[in-house]
């Protein structure tokens, strides 16, 4: 018999478990038997895979083949040198990619799913991989079901099972055994399946299958996560293909010319191939992903966990950050500050006395009863901070939840959801049932009956007064029932209520959010508040944070819903505070902003926020308070739920993108320079200046080491003082393309000039080789900043680069001076004065680029240091 056909008691018996869950000992034993609760996917890259990857580049293979052939034809030294350089390059590439892979795995580890389970009668949160059959799992709206469960408690529970059944409408869940044979999955209402989404309500179930034994495991024997290419990678690989064609043509010309000049064909072949290897930017896309992965790991250290690599790249383009209020912009440390009941407002000084009135005990009991707060193992409280504030007030004034529940046991609950903005519990009394509803006062007022106009007005007034002071106001209402309603339908049950009081809760704005908002505005980013709270509360907090000017405009969801489509589209980009907004309106706000050409980051925590998170350009979920569903839909998870972390992430995104551009600038200028040297020299009647080993050396060592260190470049001073980059902007924008061309040409001419000066000396080739290498070192220092001079930046502000340059210089000197390396590189020792001249010639590029930056600064000055 299948689990769905068995009564709950039988299921528990067959799994040796109870409603209190397994014992730790039994769970450990079961873990050995069943293994981890994971769907096996095609594992991450293996070490061998990464190593092989380094040789996948077609031109490298051609080069190796050509080197071996020329070896057979007698040039053994060249062959060995080429093979060694290619191997060194492969090792460098391997180390980088391996580090990036490790970083990605670490990030994935940080994003592991948790489940709330009960063991030995105690509820705790644990990683979902550790679940075993027999475990009792607690579910609530927003959870992703962690294993296949047989439900034994379902409170208005609904699940969306599209991933398994294809049916996208949520299914109502029940607990009774179903008798039919071979029911399809979608009809097994008393089961919940791994990876489906809980969209509403609460429930409990016992695990009947984990890992590959779940229904999901059965259909998904291998889950392959496709690697996504970032926009930049896509553009670079397109560009790479086009450049490859041009480079191959140039190489063919170089080869043909060489033959015509009577050079040895084998040498010319190797030269042409080496040039192709050096100049085709094959490695750029993978370099981008390595830089992004390492950047993402650093961002995780700053509490911003990136789920999609492309997000790292696009973060810098964000123009609007739409944020929740509670917890993100405020501290989510809530305490009740005021209570309104009996027509009076009470505060800390007066409420102890006031609540002595036996008529007011009901309000305190309502606060104690209408919540889901539970004491946890650590002696604290788990639950919604709003509810904890109310729970605390009640227990402080002598009504504990436990006592209240003993007196009025809970019979039913309609859980809170942010569309309705209400929560209802129903409790048994001696003579029937007591229904308590709490929630947004404006919503409650629509559902009360028999209230005098004067009273209604007073409630509204007090609500506005408290909200205007920045308090979050919750109302409490009640009614007596003779019997339990047949259907727990919010629309019919939450009617004809009697208001019994209000509580005003303070949630102070986060200090760091204020600074982050100011930073956003300097950086051309509009922060926007979209909250479910009252408009006046929202505006008060927004003003205190500097999001709007005092008296600035705030719109409520109901005002939005009255607008025509055009009006909506026109208004949205200009108003920065939205209150009492439903998740659907949130989605419409994202769409309107995007239609206006904006690049939107949007936060969300609830299950209903998933559509707006998916739709926004950067969906941001809350690591602490967010639901599984919202995290799954997000690109970025804030591990500390803090608005300021989004701004930090944007800053990091901009820095990482800048650094990728710097790398491209450096590497492509160098490549262009090498092409010009080899291509142009014959036109000046000079022999080809560089041998294949030189070309490879310059490309792999000279370009490689300092290029990698550019990724460590700190953020430029004006990084948050400039407008966001347009997401479609070319990588070569802002003069980068022009720089590559003119500096590349300059590099070529400086080298050819050196060749011309020394052509009569036997050392001309060593001189050209050295000048080319040294010039690149000057270049890499000069392009550390786009506009700031190296001297104001300070040579020590990127130690990794300084180290890489020193190492490269040392290696270059070794190649020139170490006797056994000389025959390999065909070099000769330079005298001190020759070395001095080489340094002098090499500084030309550095000086020229520093002048370029002076001109740029003239056009757009650097911001004053703070
Ligand atoms: P945001 O995180 O977007 O700033 P919020 O916390 O203000 O949102 P919601 O959580 O959707 O928004 O709450 C909206 C309204 O619902 C609140 O202003 C409050 O009146 C009411 N509310 C919030 N939490 C509860 C709860 N646990 N029970 C009953 N009502 C609640």
PDB file of N, CA, C and O in Angstrom, residues 230 306-316 617-618 635-636 653:
ATOM      1  N   UNK A 230      27.388  35.379 -19.150  1.00  0.00           N
ATOM      2  CA  UNK A 230      26.978  36.734 -18.810  1.00  0.00           C
ATOM      3  C   UNK A 230      26.932  37.557 -20.093  1.00  0.00           C
ATOM      4  O   UNK A 230      27.542  37.184 -21.094  1.00  0.00           O
ATOM      5  N   UNK A 306      25.723  35.983  -4.015  1.00  0.00           N
ATOM      6  CA  UNK A 306      25.249  36.045  -5.390  1.00  0.00           C
ATOM      7  C   UNK A 306      24.818  34.659  -5.843  1.00  0.00           C
ATOM      8  O   UNK A 306      25.542  33.693  -5.659  1.00  0.00           O
ATOM      9  N   UNK A 307      23.622  34.544  -6.390  1.00  0.00           N
ATOM     10  CA  UNK A 307      23.166  33.238  -6.868  1.00  0.00           C
ATOM     11  C   UNK A 307      23.426  33.048  -8.352  1.00  0.00           C
ATOM     12  O   UNK A 307      23.500  31.926  -8.832  1.00  0.00           O
ATOM     13  N   UNK A 308      23.513  34.147  -9.090  1.00  0.00           N
ATOM     14  CA  UNK A 308      23.758  34.069 -10.528  1.00  0.00           C
ATOM     15  C   UNK A 308      24.961  34.919 -10.875  1.00  0.00           C
ATOM     16  O   UNK A 308      24.932  36.123 -10.636  1.00  0.00           O
ATOM     17  N   UNK A 309      25.972  34.320 -11.456  1.00  0.00           N
ATOM     18  CA  UNK A 309      27.163  35.093 -11.786  1.00  0.00           C
ATOM     19  C   UNK A 309      26.894  36.345 -12.609  1.00  0.00           C
ATOM     20  O   UNK A 309      27.480  37.382 -12.358  1.00  0.00           O
ATOM     21  N   UNK A 310      26.000  36.271 -13.626  1.00  0.00           N
ATOM     22  CA  UNK A 310      25.786  37.491 -14.417  1.00  0.00           C
ATOM     23  C   UNK A 310      25.378  38.679 -13.543  1.00  0.00           C
ATOM     24  O   UNK A 310      25.650  39.818 -13.898  1.00  0.00           O
ATOM     25  N   UNK A 311      24.768  38.401 -12.389  1.00  0.00           N
ATOM     26  CA  UNK A 311      24.337  39.507 -11.531  1.00  0.00           C
ATOM     27  C   UNK A 311      25.526  40.345 -11.065  1.00  0.00           C
ATOM     28  O   UNK A 311      25.420  41.561 -10.941  1.00  0.00           O
ATOM     29  N   UNK A 312      26.668  39.698 -10.841  1.00  0.00           N
ATOM     30  CA  UNK A 312      27.840  40.454 -10.398  1.00  0.00           C
ATOM     31  C   UNK A 312      28.165  41.522 -11.424  1.00  0.00           C
ATOM     32  O   UNK A 312      28.474  42.668 -11.106  1.00  0.00           O
ATOM     33  N   UNK A 313      28.062  41.119 -12.673  1.00  0.00           N
ATOM     34  CA  UNK A 313      28.415  42.021 -13.757  1.00  0.00           C
ATOM     35  C   UNK A 313      27.388  43.129 -13.934  1.00  0.00           C
ATOM     36  O   UNK A 313      27.735  44.282 -14.193  1.00  0.00           O
ATOM     37  N   UNK A 314      26.096  42.775 -13.804  1.00  0.00           N
ATOM     38  CA  UNK A 314      25.068  43.760 -14.112  1.00  0.00           C
ATOM     39  C   UNK A 314      24.710  44.651 -12.928  1.00  0.00           C
ATOM     40  O   UNK A 314      24.038  45.656 -13.107  1.00  0.00           O
ATOM     41  N   UNK A 315      25.170  44.281 -11.719  1.00  0.00           N
ATOM     42  CA  UNK A 315      24.852  45.094 -10.538  1.00  0.00           C
ATOM     43  C   UNK A 315      25.185  46.568 -10.737  1.00  0.00           C
ATOM     44  O   UNK A 315      24.458  47.439 -10.271  1.00  0.00           O
ATOM     45  N   UNK A 316      26.282  46.811 -11.426  1.00  0.00           N
ATOM     46  CA  UNK A 316      26.729  48.188 -11.609  1.00  0.00           C
ATOM     47  C   UNK A 316      25.799  49.011 -12.474  1.00  0.00           C
ATOM     48  O   UNK A 316      25.934  50.225 -12.553  1.00  0.00           O
ATOM     49  N   UNK A 617      15.557  43.127 -12.658  1.00  0.00           N
ATOM     50  CA  UNK A 617      16.855  42.806 -13.252  1.00  0.00           C
ATOM     51  C   UNK A 617      17.775  42.163 -12.225  1.00  0.00           C
ATOM     52  O   UNK A 617      18.565  41.287 -12.551  1.00  0.00           O
ATOM     53  N   UNK A 618      17.682  42.645 -10.996  1.00  0.00           N
ATOM     54  CA  UNK A 618      18.402  42.001  -9.891  1.00  0.00           C
ATOM     55  C   UNK A 618      17.382  41.758  -8.790  1.00  0.00           C
ATOM     56  O   UNK A 618      16.951  42.687  -8.109  1.00  0.00           O
ATOM     57  N   UNK A 635      18.451  36.780  -7.426  1.00  0.00           N
ATOM     58  CA  UNK A 635      19.815  36.738  -7.958  1.00  0.00           C
ATOM     59  C   UNK A 635      20.819  36.981  -6.843  1.00  0.00           C
ATOM     60  O   UNK A 635      21.972  36.598  -6.937  1.00  0.00           O
ATOM     61  N   UNK A 636      20.359  37.691  -5.823  1.00  0.00           N
ATOM     62  CA  UNK A 636      21.247  38.108  -4.747  1.00  0.00           C
ATOM     63  C   UNK A 636      20.524  37.853  -3.428  1.00  0.00           C
ATOM     64  O   UNK A 636      19.331  38.135  -3.314  1.00  0.00           O
ATOM     65  N   UNK A 653      30.035  45.397  -7.633  1.00  0.00           N
ATOM     66  CA  UNK A 653      29.746  45.090  -9.029  1.00  0.00           C
ATOM     67  C   UNK A 653      30.424  46.083  -9.959  1.00  0.00           C
ATOM     68  O   UNK A 653      31.014  45.699 -10.972  1.00  0.00           O
TER      69      UNK A 653
END
